mmCIF file of C-alpha atoms in Angstrom:
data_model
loop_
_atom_site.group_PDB
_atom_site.id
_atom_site.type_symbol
_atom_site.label_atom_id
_atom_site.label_comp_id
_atom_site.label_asym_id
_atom_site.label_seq_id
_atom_site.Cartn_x
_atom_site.Cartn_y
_atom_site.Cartn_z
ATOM 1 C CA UNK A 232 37.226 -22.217 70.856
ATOM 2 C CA UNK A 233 34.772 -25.086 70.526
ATOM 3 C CA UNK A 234 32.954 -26.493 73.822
ATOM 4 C CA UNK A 235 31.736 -29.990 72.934
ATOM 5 C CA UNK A 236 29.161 -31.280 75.282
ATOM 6 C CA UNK A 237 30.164 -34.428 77.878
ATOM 7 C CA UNK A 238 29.618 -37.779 75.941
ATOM 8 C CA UNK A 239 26.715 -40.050 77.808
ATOM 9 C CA UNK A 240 27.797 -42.239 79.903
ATOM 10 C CA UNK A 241 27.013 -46.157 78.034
ATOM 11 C CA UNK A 242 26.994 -47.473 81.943
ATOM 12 C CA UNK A 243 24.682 -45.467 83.089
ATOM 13 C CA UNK A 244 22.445 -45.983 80.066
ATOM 14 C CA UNK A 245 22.738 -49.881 80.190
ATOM 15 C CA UNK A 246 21.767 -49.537 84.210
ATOM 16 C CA UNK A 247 18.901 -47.263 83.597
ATOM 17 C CA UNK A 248 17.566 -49.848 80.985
ATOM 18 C CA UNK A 249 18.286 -52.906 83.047
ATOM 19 C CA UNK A 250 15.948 -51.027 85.995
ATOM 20 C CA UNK A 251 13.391 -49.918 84.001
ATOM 21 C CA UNK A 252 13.424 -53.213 82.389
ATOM 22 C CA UNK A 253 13.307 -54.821 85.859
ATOM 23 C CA UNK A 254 10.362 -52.699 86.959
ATOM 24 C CA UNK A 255 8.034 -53.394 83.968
ATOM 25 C CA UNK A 256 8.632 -57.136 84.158
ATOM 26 C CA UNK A 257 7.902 -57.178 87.764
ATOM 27 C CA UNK A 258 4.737 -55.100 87.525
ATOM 28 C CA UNK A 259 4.231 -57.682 84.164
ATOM 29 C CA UNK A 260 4.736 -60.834 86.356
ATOM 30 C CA UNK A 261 2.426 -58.825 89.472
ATOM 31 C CA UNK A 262 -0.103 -58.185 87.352
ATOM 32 C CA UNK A 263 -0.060 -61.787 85.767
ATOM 33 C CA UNK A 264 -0.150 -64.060 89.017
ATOM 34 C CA UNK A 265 -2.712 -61.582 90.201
ATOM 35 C CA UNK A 266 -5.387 -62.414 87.125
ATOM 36 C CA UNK A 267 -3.933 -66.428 87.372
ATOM 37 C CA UNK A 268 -4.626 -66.806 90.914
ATOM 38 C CA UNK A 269 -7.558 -64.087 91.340
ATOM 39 C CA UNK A 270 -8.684 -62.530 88.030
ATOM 40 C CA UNK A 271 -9.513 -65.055 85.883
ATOM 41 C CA UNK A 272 -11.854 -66.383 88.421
ATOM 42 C CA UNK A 273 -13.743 -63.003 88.674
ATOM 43 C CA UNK A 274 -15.759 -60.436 86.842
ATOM 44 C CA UNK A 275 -15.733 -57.270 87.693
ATOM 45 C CA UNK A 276 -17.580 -53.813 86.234
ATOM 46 C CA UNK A 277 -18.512 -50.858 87.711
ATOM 47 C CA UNK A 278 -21.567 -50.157 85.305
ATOM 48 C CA UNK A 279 -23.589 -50.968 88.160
ATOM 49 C CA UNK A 280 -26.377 -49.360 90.108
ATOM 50 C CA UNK A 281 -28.305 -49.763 93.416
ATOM 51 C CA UNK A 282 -32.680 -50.351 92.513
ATOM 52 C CA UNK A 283 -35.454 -50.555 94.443
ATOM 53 C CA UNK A 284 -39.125 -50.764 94.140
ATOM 54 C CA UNK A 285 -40.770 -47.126 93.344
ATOM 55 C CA UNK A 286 -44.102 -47.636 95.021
ATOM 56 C CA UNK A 287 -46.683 -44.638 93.327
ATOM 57 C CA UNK A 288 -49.351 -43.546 95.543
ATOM 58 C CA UNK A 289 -52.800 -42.512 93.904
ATOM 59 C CA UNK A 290 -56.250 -42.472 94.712
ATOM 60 C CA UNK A 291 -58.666 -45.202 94.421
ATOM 61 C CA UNK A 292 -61.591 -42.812 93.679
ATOM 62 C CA UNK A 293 -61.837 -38.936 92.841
ATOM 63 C CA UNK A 294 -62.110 -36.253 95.438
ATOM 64 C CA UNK A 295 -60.615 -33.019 96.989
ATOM 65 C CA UNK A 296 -57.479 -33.183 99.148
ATOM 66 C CA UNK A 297 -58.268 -31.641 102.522
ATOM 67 C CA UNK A 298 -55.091 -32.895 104.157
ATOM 68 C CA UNK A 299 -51.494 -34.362 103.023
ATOM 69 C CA UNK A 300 -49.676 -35.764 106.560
ATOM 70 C CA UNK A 301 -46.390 -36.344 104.875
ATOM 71 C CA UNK A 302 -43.254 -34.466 102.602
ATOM 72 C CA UNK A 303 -40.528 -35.365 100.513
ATOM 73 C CA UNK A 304 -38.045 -37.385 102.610
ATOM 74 C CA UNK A 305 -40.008 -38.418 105.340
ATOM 75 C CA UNK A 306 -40.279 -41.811 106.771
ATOM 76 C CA UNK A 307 -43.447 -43.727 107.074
ATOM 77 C CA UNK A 308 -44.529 -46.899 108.720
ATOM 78 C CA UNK A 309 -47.006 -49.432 106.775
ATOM 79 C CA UNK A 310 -50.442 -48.164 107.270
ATOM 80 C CA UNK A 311 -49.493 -45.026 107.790
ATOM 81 C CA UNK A 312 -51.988 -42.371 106.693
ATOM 82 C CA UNK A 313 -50.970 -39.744 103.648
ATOM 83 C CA UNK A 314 -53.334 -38.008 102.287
ATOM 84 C CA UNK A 315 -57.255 -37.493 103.505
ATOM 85 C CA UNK A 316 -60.294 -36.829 100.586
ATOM 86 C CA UNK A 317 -63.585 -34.649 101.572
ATOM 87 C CA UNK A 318 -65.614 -37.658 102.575
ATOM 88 C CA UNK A 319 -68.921 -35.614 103.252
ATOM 89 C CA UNK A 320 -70.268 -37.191 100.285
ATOM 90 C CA UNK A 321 -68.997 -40.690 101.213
ATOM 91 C CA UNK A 322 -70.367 -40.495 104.374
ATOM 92 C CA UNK A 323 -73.630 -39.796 102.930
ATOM 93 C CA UNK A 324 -74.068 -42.022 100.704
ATOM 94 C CA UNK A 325 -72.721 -45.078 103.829
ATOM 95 C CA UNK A 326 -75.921 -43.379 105.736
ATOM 96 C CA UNK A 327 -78.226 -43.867 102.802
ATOM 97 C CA UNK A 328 -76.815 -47.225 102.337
ATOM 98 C CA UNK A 329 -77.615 -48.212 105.546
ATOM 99 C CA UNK A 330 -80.806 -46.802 105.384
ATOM 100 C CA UNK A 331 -81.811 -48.942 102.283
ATOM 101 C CA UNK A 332 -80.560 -52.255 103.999
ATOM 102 C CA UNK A 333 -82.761 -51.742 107.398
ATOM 103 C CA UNK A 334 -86.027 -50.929 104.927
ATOM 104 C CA UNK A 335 -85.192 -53.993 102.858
ATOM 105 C CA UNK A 336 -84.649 -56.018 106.313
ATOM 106 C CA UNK A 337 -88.008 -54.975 107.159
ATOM 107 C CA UNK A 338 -89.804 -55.488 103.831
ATOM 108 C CA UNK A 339 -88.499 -58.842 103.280
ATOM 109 C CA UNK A 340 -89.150 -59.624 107.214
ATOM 110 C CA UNK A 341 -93.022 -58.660 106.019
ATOM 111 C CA UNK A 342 -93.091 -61.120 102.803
ATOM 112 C CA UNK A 343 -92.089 -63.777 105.649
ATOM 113 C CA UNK A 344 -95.100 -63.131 107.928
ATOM 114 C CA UNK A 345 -97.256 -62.537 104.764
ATOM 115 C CA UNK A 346 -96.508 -66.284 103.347
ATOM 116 C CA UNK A 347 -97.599 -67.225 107.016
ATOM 117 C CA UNK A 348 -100.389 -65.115 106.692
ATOM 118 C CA UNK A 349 -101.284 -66.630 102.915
ATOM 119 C CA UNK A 350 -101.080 -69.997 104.791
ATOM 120 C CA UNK A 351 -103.735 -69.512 107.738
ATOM 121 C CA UNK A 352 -106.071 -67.594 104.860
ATOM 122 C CA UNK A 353 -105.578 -70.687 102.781
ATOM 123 C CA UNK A 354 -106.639 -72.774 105.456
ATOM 124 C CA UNK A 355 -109.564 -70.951 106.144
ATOM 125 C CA UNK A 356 -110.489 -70.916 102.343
ATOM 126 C CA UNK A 357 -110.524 -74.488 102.412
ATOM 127 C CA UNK A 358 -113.015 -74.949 104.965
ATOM 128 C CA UNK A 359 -115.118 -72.838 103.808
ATOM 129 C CA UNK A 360 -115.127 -74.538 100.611
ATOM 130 C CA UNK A 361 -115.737 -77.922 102.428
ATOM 131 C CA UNK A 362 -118.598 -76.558 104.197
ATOM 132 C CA UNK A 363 -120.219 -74.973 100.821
ATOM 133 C CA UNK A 364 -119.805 -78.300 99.720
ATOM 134 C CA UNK A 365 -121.384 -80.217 102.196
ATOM 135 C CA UNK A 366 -124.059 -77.700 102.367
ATOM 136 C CA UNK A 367 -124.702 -78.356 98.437
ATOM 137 C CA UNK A 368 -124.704 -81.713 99.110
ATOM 138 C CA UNK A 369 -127.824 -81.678 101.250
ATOM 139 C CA UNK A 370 -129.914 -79.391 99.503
ATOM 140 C CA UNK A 371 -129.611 -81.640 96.627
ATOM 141 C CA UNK A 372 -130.873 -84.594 98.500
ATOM 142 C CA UNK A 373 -133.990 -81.893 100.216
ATOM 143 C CA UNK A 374 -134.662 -81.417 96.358
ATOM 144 C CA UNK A 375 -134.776 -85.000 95.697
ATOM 145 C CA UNK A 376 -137.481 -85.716 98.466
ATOM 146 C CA UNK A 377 -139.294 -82.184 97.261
ATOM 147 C CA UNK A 378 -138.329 -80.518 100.821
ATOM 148 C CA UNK A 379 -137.160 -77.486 98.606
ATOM 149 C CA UNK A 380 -136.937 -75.473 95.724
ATOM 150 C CA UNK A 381 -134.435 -76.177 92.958
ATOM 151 C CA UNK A 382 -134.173 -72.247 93.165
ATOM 152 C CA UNK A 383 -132.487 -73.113 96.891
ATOM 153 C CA UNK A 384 -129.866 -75.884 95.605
ATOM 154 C CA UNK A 385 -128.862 -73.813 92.688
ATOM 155 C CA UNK A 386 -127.953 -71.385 95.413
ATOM 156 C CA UNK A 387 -126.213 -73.852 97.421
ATOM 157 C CA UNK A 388 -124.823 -74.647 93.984
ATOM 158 C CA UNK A 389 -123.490 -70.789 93.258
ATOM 159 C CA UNK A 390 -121.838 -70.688 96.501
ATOM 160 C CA UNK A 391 -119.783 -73.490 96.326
ATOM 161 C CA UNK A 392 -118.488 -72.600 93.084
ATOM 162 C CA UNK A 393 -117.671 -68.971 95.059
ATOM 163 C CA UNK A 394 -115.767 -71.036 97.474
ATOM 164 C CA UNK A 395 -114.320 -72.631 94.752
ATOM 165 C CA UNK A 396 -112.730 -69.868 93.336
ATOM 166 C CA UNK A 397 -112.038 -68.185 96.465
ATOM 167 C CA UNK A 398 -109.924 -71.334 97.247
ATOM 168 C CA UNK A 399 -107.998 -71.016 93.563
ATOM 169 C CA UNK A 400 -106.974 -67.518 94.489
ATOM 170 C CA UNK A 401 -105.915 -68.384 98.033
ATOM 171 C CA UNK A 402 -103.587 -71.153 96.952
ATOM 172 C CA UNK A 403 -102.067 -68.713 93.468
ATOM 173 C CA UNK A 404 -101.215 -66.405 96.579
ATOM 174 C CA UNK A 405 -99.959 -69.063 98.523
ATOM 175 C CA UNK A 406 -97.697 -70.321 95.540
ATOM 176 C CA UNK A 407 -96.672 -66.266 95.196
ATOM 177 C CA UNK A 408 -95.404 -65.786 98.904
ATOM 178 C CA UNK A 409 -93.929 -68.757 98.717
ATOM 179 C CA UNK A 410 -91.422 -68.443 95.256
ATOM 180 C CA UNK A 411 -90.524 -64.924 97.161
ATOM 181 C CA UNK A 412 -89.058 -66.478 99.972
ATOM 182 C CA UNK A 413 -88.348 -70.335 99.143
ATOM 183 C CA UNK A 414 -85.423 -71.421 100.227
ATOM 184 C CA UNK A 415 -83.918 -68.434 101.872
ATOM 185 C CA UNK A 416 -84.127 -66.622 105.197
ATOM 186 C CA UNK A 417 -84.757 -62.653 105.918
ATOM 187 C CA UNK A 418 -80.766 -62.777 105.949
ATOM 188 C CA UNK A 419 -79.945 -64.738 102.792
ATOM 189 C CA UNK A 420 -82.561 -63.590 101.323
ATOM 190 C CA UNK A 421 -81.271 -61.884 97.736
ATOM 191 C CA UNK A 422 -82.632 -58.299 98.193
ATOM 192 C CA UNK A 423 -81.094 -58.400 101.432
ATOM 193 C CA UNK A 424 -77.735 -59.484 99.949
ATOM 194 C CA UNK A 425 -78.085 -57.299 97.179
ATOM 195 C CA UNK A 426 -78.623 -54.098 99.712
ATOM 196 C CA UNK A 427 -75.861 -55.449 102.188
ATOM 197 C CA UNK A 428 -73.390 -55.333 98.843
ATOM 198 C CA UNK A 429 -74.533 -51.685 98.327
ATOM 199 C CA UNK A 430 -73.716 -51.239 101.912
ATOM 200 C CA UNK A 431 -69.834 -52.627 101.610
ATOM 201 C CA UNK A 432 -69.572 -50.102 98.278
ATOM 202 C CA UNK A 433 -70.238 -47.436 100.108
ATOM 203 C CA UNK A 434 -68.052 -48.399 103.170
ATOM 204 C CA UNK A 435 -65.327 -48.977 101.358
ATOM 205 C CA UNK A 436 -65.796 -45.580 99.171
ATOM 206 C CA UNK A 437 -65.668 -44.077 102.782
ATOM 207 C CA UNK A 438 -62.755 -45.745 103.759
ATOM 208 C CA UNK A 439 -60.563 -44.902 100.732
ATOM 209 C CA UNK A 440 -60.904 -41.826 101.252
ATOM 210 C CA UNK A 441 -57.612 -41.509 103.356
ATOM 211 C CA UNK A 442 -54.688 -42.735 101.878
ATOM 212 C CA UNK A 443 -52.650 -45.067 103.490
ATOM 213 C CA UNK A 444 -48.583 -46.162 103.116
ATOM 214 C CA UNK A 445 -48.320 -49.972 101.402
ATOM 215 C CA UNK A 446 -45.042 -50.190 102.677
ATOM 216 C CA UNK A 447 -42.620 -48.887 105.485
ATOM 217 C CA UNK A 448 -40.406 -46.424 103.110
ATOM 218 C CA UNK A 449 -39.422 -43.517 102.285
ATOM 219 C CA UNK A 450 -41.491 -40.522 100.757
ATOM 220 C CA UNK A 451 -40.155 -38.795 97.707
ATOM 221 C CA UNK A 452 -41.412 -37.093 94.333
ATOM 222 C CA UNK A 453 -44.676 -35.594 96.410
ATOM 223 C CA UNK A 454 -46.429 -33.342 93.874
ATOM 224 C CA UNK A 455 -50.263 -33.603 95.670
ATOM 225 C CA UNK A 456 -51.437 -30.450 97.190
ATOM 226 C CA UNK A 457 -54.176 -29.546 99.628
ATOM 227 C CA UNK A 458 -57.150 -28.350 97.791
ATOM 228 C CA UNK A 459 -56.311 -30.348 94.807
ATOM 229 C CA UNK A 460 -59.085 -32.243 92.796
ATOM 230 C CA UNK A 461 -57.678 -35.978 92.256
ATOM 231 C CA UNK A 462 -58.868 -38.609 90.312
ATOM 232 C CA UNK A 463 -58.276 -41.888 90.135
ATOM 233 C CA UNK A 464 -54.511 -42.967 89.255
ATOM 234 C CA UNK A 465 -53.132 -39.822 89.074
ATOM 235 C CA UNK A 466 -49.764 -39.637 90.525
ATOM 236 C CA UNK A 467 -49.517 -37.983 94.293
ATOM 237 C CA UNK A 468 -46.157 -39.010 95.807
ATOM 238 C CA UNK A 469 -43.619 -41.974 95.415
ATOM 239 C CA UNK A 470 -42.645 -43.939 98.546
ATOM 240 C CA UNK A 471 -39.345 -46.820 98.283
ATOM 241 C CA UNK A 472 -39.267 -49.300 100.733
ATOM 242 C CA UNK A 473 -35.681 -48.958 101.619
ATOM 243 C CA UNK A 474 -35.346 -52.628 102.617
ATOM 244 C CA UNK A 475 -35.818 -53.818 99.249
ATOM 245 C CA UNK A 476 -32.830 -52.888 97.448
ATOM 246 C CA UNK A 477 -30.546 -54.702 95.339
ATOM 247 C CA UNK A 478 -28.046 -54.211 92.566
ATOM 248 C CA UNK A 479 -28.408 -53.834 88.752
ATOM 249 C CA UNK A 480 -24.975 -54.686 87.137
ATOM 250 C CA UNK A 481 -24.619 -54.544 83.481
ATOM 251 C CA UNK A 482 -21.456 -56.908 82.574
ATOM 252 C CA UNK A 483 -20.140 -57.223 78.871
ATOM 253 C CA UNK A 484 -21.058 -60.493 77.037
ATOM 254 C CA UNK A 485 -17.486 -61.539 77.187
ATOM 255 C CA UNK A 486 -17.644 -61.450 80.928
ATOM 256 C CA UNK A 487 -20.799 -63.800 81.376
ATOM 257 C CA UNK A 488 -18.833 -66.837 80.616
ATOM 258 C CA UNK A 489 -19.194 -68.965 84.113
ATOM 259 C CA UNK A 490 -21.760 -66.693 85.591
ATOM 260 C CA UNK A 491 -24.420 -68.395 87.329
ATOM 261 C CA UNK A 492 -27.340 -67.504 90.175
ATOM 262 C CA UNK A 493 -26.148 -68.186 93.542
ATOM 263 C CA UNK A 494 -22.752 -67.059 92.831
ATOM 264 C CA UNK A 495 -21.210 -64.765 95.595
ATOM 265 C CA UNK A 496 -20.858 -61.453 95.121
ATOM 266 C CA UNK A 497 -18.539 -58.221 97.015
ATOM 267 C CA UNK A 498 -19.887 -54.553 96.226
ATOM 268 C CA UNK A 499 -18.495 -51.638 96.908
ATOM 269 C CA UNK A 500 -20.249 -48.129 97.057
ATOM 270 C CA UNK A 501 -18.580 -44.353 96.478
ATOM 271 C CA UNK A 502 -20.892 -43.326 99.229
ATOM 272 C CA UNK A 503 -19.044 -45.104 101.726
ATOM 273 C CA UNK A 504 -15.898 -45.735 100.016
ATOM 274 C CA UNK A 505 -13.709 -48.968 99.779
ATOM 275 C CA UNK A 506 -13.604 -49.852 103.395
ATOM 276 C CA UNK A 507 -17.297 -51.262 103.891
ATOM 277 C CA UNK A 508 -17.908 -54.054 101.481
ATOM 278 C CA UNK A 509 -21.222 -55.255 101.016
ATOM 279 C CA UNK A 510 -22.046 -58.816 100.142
ATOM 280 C CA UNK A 511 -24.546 -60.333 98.121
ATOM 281 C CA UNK A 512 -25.632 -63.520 95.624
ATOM 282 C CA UNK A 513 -26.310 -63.440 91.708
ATOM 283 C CA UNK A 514 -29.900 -63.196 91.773
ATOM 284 C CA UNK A 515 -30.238 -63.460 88.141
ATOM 285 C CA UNK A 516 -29.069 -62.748 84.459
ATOM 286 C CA UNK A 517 -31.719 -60.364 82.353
ATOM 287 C CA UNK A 518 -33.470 -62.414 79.615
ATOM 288 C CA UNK A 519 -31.943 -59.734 77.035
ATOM 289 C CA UNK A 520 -29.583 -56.707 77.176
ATOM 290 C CA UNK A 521 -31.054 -53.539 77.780
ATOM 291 C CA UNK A 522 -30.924 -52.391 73.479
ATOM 292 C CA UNK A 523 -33.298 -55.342 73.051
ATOM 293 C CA UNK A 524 -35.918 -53.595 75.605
ATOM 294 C CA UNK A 525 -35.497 -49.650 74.445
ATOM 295 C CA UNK A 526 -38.543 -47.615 73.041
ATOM 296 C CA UNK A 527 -36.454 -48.311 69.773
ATOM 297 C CA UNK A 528 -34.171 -51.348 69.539
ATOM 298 C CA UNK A 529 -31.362 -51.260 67.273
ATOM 299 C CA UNK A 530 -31.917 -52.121 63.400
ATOM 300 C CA UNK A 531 -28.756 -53.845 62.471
ATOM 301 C CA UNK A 532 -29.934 -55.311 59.389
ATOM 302 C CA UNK A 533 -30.212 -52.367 57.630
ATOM 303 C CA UNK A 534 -27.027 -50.172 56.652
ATOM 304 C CA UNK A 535 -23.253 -50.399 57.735
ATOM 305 C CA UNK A 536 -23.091 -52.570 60.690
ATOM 306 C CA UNK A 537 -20.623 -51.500 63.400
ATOM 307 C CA UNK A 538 -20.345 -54.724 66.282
ATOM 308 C CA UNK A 539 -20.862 -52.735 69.423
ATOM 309 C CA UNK A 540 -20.021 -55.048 72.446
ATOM 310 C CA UNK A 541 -23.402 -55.436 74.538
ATOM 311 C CA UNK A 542 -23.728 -55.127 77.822
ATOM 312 C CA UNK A 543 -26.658 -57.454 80.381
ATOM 313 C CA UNK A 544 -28.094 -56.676 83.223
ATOM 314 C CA UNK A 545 -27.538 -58.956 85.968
ATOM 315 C CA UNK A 546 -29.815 -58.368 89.118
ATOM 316 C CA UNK A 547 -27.808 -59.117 92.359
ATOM 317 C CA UNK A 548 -29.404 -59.816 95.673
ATOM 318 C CA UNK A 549 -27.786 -57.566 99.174
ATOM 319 C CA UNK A 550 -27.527 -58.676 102.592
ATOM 320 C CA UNK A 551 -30.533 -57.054 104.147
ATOM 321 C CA UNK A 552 -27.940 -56.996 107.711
ATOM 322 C CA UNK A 553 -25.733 -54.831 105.670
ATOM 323 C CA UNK A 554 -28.253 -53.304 104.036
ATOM 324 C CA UNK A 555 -29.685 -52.588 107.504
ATOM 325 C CA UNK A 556 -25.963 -51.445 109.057
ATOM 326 C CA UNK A 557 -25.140 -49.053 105.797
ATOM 327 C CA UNK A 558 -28.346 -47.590 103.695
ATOM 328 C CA UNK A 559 -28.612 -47.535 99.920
ATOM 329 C CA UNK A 560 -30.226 -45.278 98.115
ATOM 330 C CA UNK A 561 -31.757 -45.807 94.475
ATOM 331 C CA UNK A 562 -29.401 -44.516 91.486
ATOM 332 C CA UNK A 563 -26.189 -44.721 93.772
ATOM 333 C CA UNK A 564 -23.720 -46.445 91.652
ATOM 334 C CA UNK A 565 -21.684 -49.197 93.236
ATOM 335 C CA UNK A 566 -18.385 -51.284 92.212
ATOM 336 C CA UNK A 567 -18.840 -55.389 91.628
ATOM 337 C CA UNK A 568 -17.044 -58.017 91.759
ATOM 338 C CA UNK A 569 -18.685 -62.150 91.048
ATOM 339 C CA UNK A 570 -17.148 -64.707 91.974
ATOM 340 C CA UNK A 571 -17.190 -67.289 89.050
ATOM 341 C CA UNK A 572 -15.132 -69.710 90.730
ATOM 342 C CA UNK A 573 -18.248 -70.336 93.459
ATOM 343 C CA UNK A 574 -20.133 -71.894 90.436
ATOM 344 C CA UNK A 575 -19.839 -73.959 87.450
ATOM 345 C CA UNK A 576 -21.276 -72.206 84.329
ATOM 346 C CA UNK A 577 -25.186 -73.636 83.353
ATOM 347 C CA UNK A 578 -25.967 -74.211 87.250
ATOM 348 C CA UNK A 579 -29.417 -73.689 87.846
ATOM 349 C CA UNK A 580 -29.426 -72.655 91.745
ATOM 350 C CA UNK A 581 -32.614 -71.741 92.969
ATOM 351 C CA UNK A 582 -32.780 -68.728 94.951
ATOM 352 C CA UNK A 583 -36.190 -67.802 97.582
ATOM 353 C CA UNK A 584 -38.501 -66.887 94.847
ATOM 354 C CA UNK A 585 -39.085 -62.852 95.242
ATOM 355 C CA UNK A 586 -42.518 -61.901 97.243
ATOM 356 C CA UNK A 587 -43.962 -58.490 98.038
ATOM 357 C CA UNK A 588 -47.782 -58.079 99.891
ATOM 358 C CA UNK A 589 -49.150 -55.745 101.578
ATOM 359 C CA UNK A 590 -52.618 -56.477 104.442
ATOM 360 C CA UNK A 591 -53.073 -52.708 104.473
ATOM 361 C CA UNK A 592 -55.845 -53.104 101.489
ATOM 362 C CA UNK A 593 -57.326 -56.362 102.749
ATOM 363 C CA UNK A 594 -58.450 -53.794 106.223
ATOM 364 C CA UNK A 595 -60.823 -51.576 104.272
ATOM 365 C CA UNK A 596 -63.383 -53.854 104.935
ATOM 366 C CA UNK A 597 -62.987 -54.550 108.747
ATOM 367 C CA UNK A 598 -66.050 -53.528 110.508
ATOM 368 C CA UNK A 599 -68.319 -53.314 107.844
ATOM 369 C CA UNK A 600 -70.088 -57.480 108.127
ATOM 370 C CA UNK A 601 -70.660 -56.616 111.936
ATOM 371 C CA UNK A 602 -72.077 -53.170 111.124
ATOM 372 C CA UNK A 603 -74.144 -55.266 108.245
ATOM 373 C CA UNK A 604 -75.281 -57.789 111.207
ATOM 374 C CA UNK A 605 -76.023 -55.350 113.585
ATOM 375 C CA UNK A 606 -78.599 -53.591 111.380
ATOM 376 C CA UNK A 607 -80.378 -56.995 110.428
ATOM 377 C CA UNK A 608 -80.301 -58.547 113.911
ATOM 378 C CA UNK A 609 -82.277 -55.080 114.475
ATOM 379 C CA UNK A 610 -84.486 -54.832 112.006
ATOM 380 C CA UNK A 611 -85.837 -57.971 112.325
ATOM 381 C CA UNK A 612 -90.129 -58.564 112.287
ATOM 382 C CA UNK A 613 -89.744 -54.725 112.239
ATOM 383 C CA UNK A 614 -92.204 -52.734 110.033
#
């Protein structure tokens, strides 16, 4: 006996094929107003990453670590102190440095009351010349009426060419005392300057030796250890300023069409997942992609050629509130979204231009000019 098996029912086929064909040009037509009314208008990739500035801390001048204050995650303020040098030697050489300014205070304090010194000398000189003079003159008229010797007016003769000469030399050291001081005061005076400069050397060599934060941040990559001989530039630790974030997105040339600074932005991280959206503005488009600036860019004028769709980096600006609300870490990788609608394509926006400082450097100085005055004002017609 043969069993044959049921025939297919050509309904049922021609339903199942209406439905499925139903579905598909539903999800077609979805998928179609969706780019018409909110797709074509945006560019999305999720090549993107969050950057920040990498600050590296190393020493201004060599020395041996006696103390490190911080550790890898830590938070720091600006100012903050990291790491402390031996500054016995520092400290010696601010003391010697000192020393040499009071001692050239009071030497060039000296070549003042020596000019006035040259002065009264010169003065006395000069009379004393006048009077050899006059005293010439009237042994040569006792010589004419034979009430002395010639013998006494060549005398009178000799001594007023001593007072002469005696004169000469006291106006050559007069001319001397002077060129060492003209125009200058004990405290402008350039051996003075020159020793107060050798004075804010050594202050500041004193003062770098501790280490301070540039930025409020976040410490990381810490590889200095107490003990440790440091020189200057070598790496110690790496502190990011966790305010100044923002995102590196790297969209394919076809997408850059109608991309333009200013443009708003919506980002989305995996760290906090699709319900906080951050918001932010097209700082930027990369003057070339990122093969262009490798160790070794491509050679495609040599060999088969294979066209390899690039990809540029386009920097994009956060909302430091948000940034504030939900933290970003470097490296995290992030969703993005432009809005190309917000801007015609060519517009030259102009965004804040980008500014970091820091005063912590401009401080090494402070207290060093009134330490400087202090030890002139007391040195002073000292010696």
């Amino acid at each position: 006996m043969t069993i044959h098996p049921p025939e297919a029912d050509p309904s049922k086929r021609k339903r199942l094929l209406l439905i499925l064909a139903a579905v598909f040009l539903t999800a077609a037509a979805a998928w179609g107003v969706h780019w018409f009314i909110h797709g074509r208008s945006h560019a999305g990739t999720d090549d993107a990453y969050v950057a920040g500035n990498l600050i590296r801390i190393t020493p201004r001048i060599a020395g041996t670590v006696v103390a490190v204050r911080v550790d890898n995650t830590d938070h720091v303020k600006q100012g903050q102190e990291l790491v402390r040098l031996d500054d016995t030697d520092a400290r010696l050489a601010l003391e010697k440095a000192e020393a040499d300014l009071a001692e050239t205070v009071r030497r060039i304090s000296q070549s003042f009351e020596g000019r006035t010194q040259q002065q009264a000398n010169l003065a006395a000189k000069q009379r004393a010349y006048e009077q050899a003079e006059a005293d010439l003159r009237r042994r040569e008229q006792a010589v004419a009426v034979q009430a002395v010797s010639k013998e006494e007016a060549e005398h009178g003769r000799a001594a007023r060419d001593q007072a002469r000469a005696t004169l000469d030399l006291a106006r050559a050291q007069l001319a001397a005392a002077d060129a060492a001081v003209a125009g200058t005061s004990v405290a402008t005076h350039p051996a003075v300057k020159q020793a107060e400069a050798r004075l804010r050397a050594a202050w500041l060599e004193l003062r770098r030796c501790v280490i301070r934060a540039p930025e409020d941040g976040q410490v990381d990559k810490r590889s200095v250890q107490v003990g440790q001989q440091v020189a200057p530039g070598n790496p110690l630790m790496a502190l990011v300023p966790m305010t100044q974030l923002w995102v590196e997105a790297n969209f394919k040339e076809d997408q850059l069409k109608g991309m333009a600074v200013g443009q708003p932005v919506e980002l989305v991280s995996d760290l906090y997942g699709g319900g906080t959206v951050f918001h932010g503005t097209v700082a930027g488009l990369s003057p070339g992609t990122g093969s262009v600036f490798s160790l070794l860019p491509a050679q495609n004028a040599s060999g088969n050629w294979i066209k390899i769709v690039q990809r540029l980096p386009v920097r994009i600006a956060l909302d430091p509130q948000e940034l504030e609300k939900h933290p970003l870490r470097v490296g995290l990788s992030m969703k993005v979204e432009v809005d190309l609608g917000a801007g015609a394509s060519g517009t030259t926006k102009t965004l804040p231009p980008t500014h970091y400082s820091t005063p912590v450097f401009q401080d090494d100085l402070t207290g060093a000019d009134e330490r400087i005055r202090s030890i002139v004002q007391g040195n002073l017609k000292k010696g």
